[in-house]
Short mmCIF file of C-alpha atoms and ligand atoms in Angstrom, two decimals:
data_model
loop_
_atom_site.label_atom_id
_atom_site.label_comp_id
_atom_site.label_asym_id
_atom_site.label_seq_id
_atom_site.Cartn_x
_atom_site.Cartn_y
_atom_site.Cartn_z
CA MET M 1 10.53 9.80 -7.42
CA SER M 2 10.60 10.64 -3.47
CA ASP M 3 8.14 12.92 -2.79
CA GLU M 4 4.21 11.34 -3.54
CA SER M 5 1.60 13.56 -1.29
CA ALA M 6 -0.44 16.25 -2.23
CA ASN M 7 -0.73 15.01 -5.75
CA ALA M 8 -0.50 11.22 -5.29
CA GLY M 9 -3.55 10.26 -7.95
CA PRO M 10 -4.37 6.65 -8.35
CA MET M 11 -2.29 5.91 -11.84
CA SER M 12 0.82 8.19 -9.06
CA THR M 13 3.21 5.24 -9.45
CA ALA M 14 2.42 2.02 -11.48
CA PRO M 15 3.08 2.72 -15.58
CA ALA M 16 -0.43 3.24 -17.41
CA GLY M 17 -1.50 0.75 -20.64
CA VAL M 18 -3.57 2.49 -22.97
CA VAL M 19 -6.92 0.66 -24.32
CA ILE M 20 -7.66 1.96 -27.81
CA GLU M 21 -10.84 0.25 -29.85
CA GLY M 22 -12.63 1.10 -32.73
CA LEU M 23 -11.30 4.60 -33.05
CA HIS M 24 -12.13 7.59 -35.90
CA LYS M 25 -11.47 10.63 -36.21
CA SER M 26 -12.91 12.87 -39.76
CA PHE M 27 -11.07 16.50 -39.83
CA GLY M 28 -13.98 17.68 -42.37
CA GLU M 29 -14.63 14.76 -45.28
CA VAL M 30 -11.67 13.06 -44.39
CA GLU M 31 -11.72 10.12 -42.19
CA VAL M 32 -8.00 9.52 -41.60
CA LEU M 33 -9.11 7.15 -38.14
CA LYS M 34 -10.98 4.81 -39.93
CA GLY M 35 -11.60 2.41 -36.62
CA ILE M 36 -9.07 1.81 -35.05
CA ASP M 37 -7.81 -1.00 -32.55
CA MET M 38 -4.58 -1.38 -30.74
CA SER M 39 -2.93 -1.48 -26.90
CA VAL M 40 0.07 -0.76 -24.79
CA GLU M 41 0.64 -3.18 -21.98
CA PRO M 42 1.61 -1.57 -18.86
CA GLY M 43 5.30 -0.88 -18.73
CA GLN M 44 5.97 -1.87 -22.58
CA VAL M 45 7.00 0.09 -25.41
CA VAL M 46 5.24 0.19 -29.08
CA CYS M 47 6.06 1.23 -32.17
CA LEU M 48 3.36 3.19 -34.57
CA ILE M 49 5.11 2.88 -37.83
CA GLY M 50 3.44 3.91 -41.60
CA ALA M 51 4.26 6.15 -44.27
CA SER M 52 3.05 10.32 -43.97
CA GLY M 53 -0.30 11.41 -43.79
CA SER M 54 -1.05 7.82 -42.19
CA GLY M 55 -2.34 9.41 -39.12
CA LYS M 56 -0.28 7.93 -36.75
CA SER M 57 0.12 11.45 -35.39
CA THR M 58 -3.85 11.73 -34.97
CA LEU M 59 -4.08 9.01 -33.25
CA LEU M 60 -0.88 9.99 -30.40
CA ARG M 61 -2.78 13.40 -30.42
CA CYS M 62 -6.16 11.66 -29.23
CA VAL M 63 -4.51 9.53 -26.37
CA ASN M 64 -4.83 12.61 -24.64
CA ARG M 65 -7.10 14.54 -26.29
CA LEU M 66 -5.97 17.18 -28.40
CA GLU M 67 -8.30 15.76 -30.73
CA ASP M 68 -11.57 14.61 -29.72
CA PRO M 69 -12.18 11.43 -31.71
CA ASP M 70 -15.37 11.22 -33.56
CA ALA M 71 -15.72 7.41 -32.02
CA GLY M 72 -14.52 4.60 -30.16
CA SER M 73 -13.01 4.49 -27.10
CA ILE M 74 -8.92 4.85 -25.29
CA THR M 75 -8.55 4.26 -21.98
CA VAL M 76 -5.30 5.68 -20.05
CA GLY M 77 -4.74 4.16 -17.07
CA GLU M 78 -7.57 4.39 -15.12
CA PHE M 79 -8.69 7.73 -17.01
CA ASP M 80 -11.02 6.95 -19.76
CA ALA M 81 -9.86 9.20 -22.29
CA THR M 82 -13.61 9.32 -24.21
CA HIS M 83 -15.61 9.69 -20.91
CA ALA M 84 -17.35 13.31 -21.19
CA ASP M 85 -16.69 13.74 -18.04
CA VAL M 86 -13.10 12.64 -18.16
CA ASN M 87 -10.98 15.14 -16.07
CA LEU M 88 -8.87 16.11 -18.58
CA ASP M 89 -6.07 18.11 -17.04
CA ALA M 90 -5.76 15.30 -14.11
CA MET M 91 -5.33 12.92 -17.03
CA ARG M 92 -2.92 14.95 -19.15
CA GLN M 93 -0.47 15.05 -15.50
CA HIS M 94 0.24 11.64 -16.17
CA ILE M 95 1.03 12.07 -20.07
CA GLY M 96 4.51 13.47 -21.22
CA MET M 97 4.30 13.91 -24.82
CA VAL M 98 7.49 14.94 -27.33
CA PHE M 99 7.30 16.44 -30.23
CA GLN M 100 9.31 16.71 -33.21
CA GLN M 101 9.82 19.93 -32.65
CA PHE M 102 11.16 20.33 -29.16
CA ASN M 103 8.66 23.01 -28.22
CA LEU M 104 10.76 24.63 -25.89
CA PHE M 105 10.24 28.06 -24.17
CA PRO M 106 13.24 29.69 -26.16
CA HIS M 107 12.90 32.71 -23.77
CA LEU M 108 13.61 30.83 -20.87
CA SER M 109 16.44 28.96 -19.56
CA VAL M 110 16.48 24.87 -19.46
CA LEU M 111 16.10 24.66 -15.92
CA GLU M 112 13.02 26.95 -15.88
CA ASN M 113 11.58 25.17 -18.99
CA CYS M 114 11.95 21.82 -16.45
CA THR M 115 10.71 23.47 -13.79
CA ILE M 116 7.17 26.30 -15.39
CA THR M 117 5.51 23.14 -15.61
CA PRO M 118 5.77 20.89 -12.00
CA ARG M 119 5.11 24.78 -10.66
CA ARG M 120 2.16 25.67 -11.94
CA VAL M 121 0.25 22.13 -12.42
CA LEU M 122 1.31 20.76 -9.49
CA LYS M 123 2.37 23.97 -7.15
CA HIS M 124 5.71 23.22 -6.66
CA SER M 125 7.96 25.24 -5.07
CA ARG M 126 11.06 26.30 -6.59
CA GLU M 127 13.36 24.22 -4.81
CA LYS M 128 11.29 21.35 -5.40
CA ALA M 129 10.98 21.77 -8.46
CA GLU M 130 14.78 22.78 -8.94
CA ALA M 131 15.71 19.54 -7.48
CA GLU M 132 13.63 17.06 -9.51
CA ALA M 133 14.35 19.49 -13.06
CA LEU M 134 18.09 18.77 -12.28
CA HIS M 135 17.86 15.60 -11.34
CA GLN M 136 16.13 14.54 -14.65
CA LEU M 137 18.15 16.56 -16.43
CA ASP M 138 21.39 14.58 -15.03
CA LEU M 139 19.77 11.54 -16.12
CA VAL M 140 19.90 13.00 -19.82
CA GLY M 141 23.27 14.36 -19.23
CA LEU M 142 22.56 17.43 -19.01
CA LYS M 143 22.18 19.01 -15.94
CA HIS M 144 25.68 20.98 -17.09
CA LEU M 145 23.77 22.94 -18.91
CA ALA M 146 21.01 23.82 -17.09
CA GLN M 147 21.36 27.47 -17.34
CA ARG M 148 21.73 27.55 -21.26
CA ARG M 149 18.97 29.14 -23.01
CA PRO M 150 17.40 26.39 -25.75
CA ALA M 151 19.30 28.27 -28.58
CA GLN M 152 22.63 27.56 -27.64
CA LEU M 153 21.47 23.95 -27.02
CA SER M 154 22.12 21.24 -29.91
CA GLY M 155 19.03 19.97 -31.64
CA GLY M 156 19.71 16.81 -30.02
CA GLN M 157 20.24 18.31 -26.65
CA GLN M 158 17.04 20.46 -27.19
CA GLN M 159 15.17 16.98 -27.66
CA ARG M 160 16.74 15.51 -24.49
CA VAL M 161 15.33 18.83 -22.73
CA ALA M 162 12.16 18.23 -23.54
CA ILE M 163 12.38 14.45 -22.43
CA ALA M 164 13.60 15.53 -19.32
CA ARG M 165 10.61 18.60 -19.20
CA ALA M 166 8.39 15.68 -20.28
CA LEU M 167 10.21 13.87 -17.02
CA THR M 168 10.07 16.09 -14.61
CA MET M 169 5.65 15.83 -14.52
CA GLN M 170 6.34 11.83 -13.56
CA PRO M 171 4.47 10.66 -16.29
CA ASN M 172 2.76 7.31 -15.78
CA LEU M 173 2.24 6.94 -20.43
CA MET M 174 4.79 8.66 -22.90
CA LEU M 175 3.55 9.86 -26.30
CA PHE M 176 6.88 10.31 -28.39
CA ASP M 177 5.61 11.82 -32.32
CA GLU M 178 8.10 11.19 -34.59
CA PRO M 179 11.22 12.01 -31.71
CA THR M 180 14.00 12.40 -33.82
CA SER M 181 13.01 13.18 -37.86
CA ALA M 182 13.92 16.78 -37.03
CA LEU M 183 17.47 16.46 -35.51
CA ASP M 184 21.12 16.72 -37.27
CA PRO M 185 22.52 12.22 -37.90
CA GLU M 186 24.87 12.38 -35.35
CA THR M 187 22.48 13.77 -32.84
CA VAL M 188 19.88 10.76 -33.45
CA GLY M 189 21.56 8.33 -31.29
CA GLU M 190 21.40 10.24 -28.35
CA VAL M 191 18.24 10.55 -28.30
CA LEU M 192 17.53 7.41 -29.03
CA SER M 193 19.92 6.04 -25.88
CA ILE M 194 17.99 8.21 -23.63
CA MET M 195 14.35 6.56 -25.09
CA ARG M 196 15.99 3.50 -24.80
CA ASP M 197 16.56 3.75 -20.93
CA LEU M 198 13.65 4.81 -20.35
CA ALA M 199 12.70 1.17 -21.65
CA ARG M 200 14.63 -0.39 -19.80
CA ALA M 201 13.33 1.56 -16.99
CA GLY M 202 9.75 0.69 -17.37
CA MET M 203 8.09 3.76 -18.59
CA THR M 204 4.76 3.27 -21.02
CA MET M 205 5.77 4.19 -24.39
CA LEU M 206 4.00 4.60 -27.40
CA VAL M 207 6.29 5.83 -30.34
CA VAL M 208 6.12 7.19 -33.56
CA THR M 209 8.91 6.72 -35.43
CA HIS M 210 10.82 5.85 -38.31
CA GLU M 211 13.60 4.24 -36.73
CA MET M 212 13.27 0.99 -37.69
CA GLY M 213 16.31 -0.02 -35.58
CA PHE M 214 14.80 1.06 -32.16
CA ALA M 215 12.00 -0.11 -33.36
CA ARG M 216 13.61 -3.69 -33.67
CA GLU M 217 16.14 -3.41 -30.83
CA VAL M 218 13.28 -1.65 -27.62
CA ALA M 219 9.42 -2.41 -28.77
CA ASP M 220 7.76 -4.77 -27.56
CA ARG M 221 5.63 -4.56 -30.26
CA VAL M 222 5.38 -3.01 -33.70
CA VAL M 223 1.48 -1.16 -35.26
CA PHE M 224 1.91 -0.75 -38.63
CA LEU M 225 -0.55 1.93 -39.23
CA ASP M 226 -1.99 2.30 -43.50
CA GLN M 227 -4.61 5.33 -44.53
CA GLY M 228 -6.11 5.02 -41.24
CA LEU M 229 -6.07 1.66 -40.31
CA VAL M 230 -3.44 -0.84 -38.83
CA VAL M 231 -2.41 -2.83 -40.96
CA GLU M 232 -0.86 -5.79 -39.11
CA GLU M 233 1.13 -5.38 -35.75
CA GLY M 234 3.29 -7.70 -34.03
CA PRO M 235 6.98 -8.37 -32.22
CA ALA M 236 9.29 -6.35 -33.65
CA GLU M 237 11.12 -8.51 -35.29
CA GLN M 238 7.88 -10.26 -37.28
CA VAL M 239 6.19 -6.78 -38.15
CA ILE M 240 9.66 -5.19 -40.10
CA GLY M 241 11.03 -8.33 -40.32
CA ALA M 242 9.40 -10.97 -42.01
CA PRO M 243 6.16 -8.31 -42.26
CA THR M 244 3.55 -10.66 -44.12
CA GLN M 245 1.29 -8.08 -45.17
CA PRO M 246 1.93 -6.59 -49.23
CA ARG M 247 1.17 -2.90 -47.73
CA THR M 248 4.04 -3.78 -45.17
CA GLN M 249 6.53 -4.55 -47.17
CA ASP M 250 6.48 -1.38 -49.36
CA PHE M 251 6.40 0.55 -46.73
CA LEU M 252 9.28 -1.36 -45.40
CA ARG M 253 11.58 -1.65 -48.78
CA ARG M 254 10.31 2.30 -48.75
CA VAL M 255 12.28 3.14 -44.80
CA LEU M 256 14.57 0.76 -44.83
P1 ADP R 301 0.77 11.11 -40.48
O1 ADP R 301 1.21 11.61 -38.57
O2 ADP R 301 0.77 9.73 -39.84
O3 ADP R 301 1.87 11.79 -41.32
P2 ADP R 301 -1.43 13.00 -39.83
O4 ADP R 301 -2.51 12.42 -38.51
O5 ADP R 301 -0.49 14.19 -39.26
O6 ADP R 301 -0.78 11.53 -40.69
O7 ADP R 301 -2.33 13.02 -40.37
C1 ADP R 301 -3.15 12.61 -41.14
C2 ADP R 301 -3.49 12.81 -42.30
O8 ADP R 301 -4.98 13.91 -42.17
C3 ADP R 301 -3.05 14.20 -43.38
O9 ADP R 301 -4.15 14.63 -44.91
C4 ADP R 301 -3.19 15.18 -42.66
O10 ADP R 301 -3.44 16.43 -43.83
C5 ADP R 301 -5.21 15.65 -42.41
N1 ADP R 301 -4.85 15.74 -40.45
C6 ADP R 301 -3.60 16.37 -40.01
N2 ADP R 301 -4.31 17.48 -38.99
C7 ADP R 301 -5.29 17.65 -39.38
C8 ADP R 301 -5.90 18.81 -38.95
N3 ADP R 301 -5.90 19.66 -38.22
N4 ADP R 301 -7.12 19.69 -39.91
C9 ADP R 301 -6.90 19.03 -41.41
N5 ADP R 301 -6.40 17.82 -41.43
C10 ADP R 301 -5.72 17.15 -40.77
MG1 MG R 302 2.70 13.13 -38.17
#
């Protein structure tokens, strides 16, 4: 939070919004995203819900260009993510992503997992990177495990490390793709609690989740995706509590 100097870009402090317009994406013959329009206001939390295969991960991956859209536009803060000349490295520095599988480096300690990217990408000194990493680990309650290897941690702890690691890059936007789906039930709550804190701190978050309780409590808006299209969106109490579309109703009957 403290030192903004050398790598401060135009987005270095403010939460970034996301605007997606007319997004299409096919894999071969299969059209997975069929014209998605949606947005996340800066500092807001949008939960993306929908059945397996509806295109949620593909949509999320298009936002940081892990997938290349076929058509449409995406802006992330000041970045035109779909422009041919976009500086993807610069853009991705501002976007934290947390996956279902935590993707920690198994051969590195928790602390090293959290310092490797700031050191390599932001060129932070070891001391500076470690201070920031320990600060973020402290916020997720894991500073005391900084010297452990990932395999020595529970799934919930590993996912909290993954979140801390993403936050060491001072992102303006956090993308979560089913962050609790691979966890034992008893550790889901600790990860959701960290995400709730992050939302309260004003982070912009786009969260794919099946945790409807979390969505109802934390999301400013919920977007229901079905077969590559946004079928229903609105405040959580409306989309989850009183959905108007039959496909949303069917989906919720199955997951609630
Ligand atoms: P969700 O996250 O909602 O479960 P995905 O975005 O992962 O959905 O997948 C949507 C559809 O796209 C699925 O039918 C999936 O098989 C297909 N798909 C996703 N990624 C690829 C890929 N890299 N190559 C081919 N098909 C893919
Ligand atoms: Mg998925």
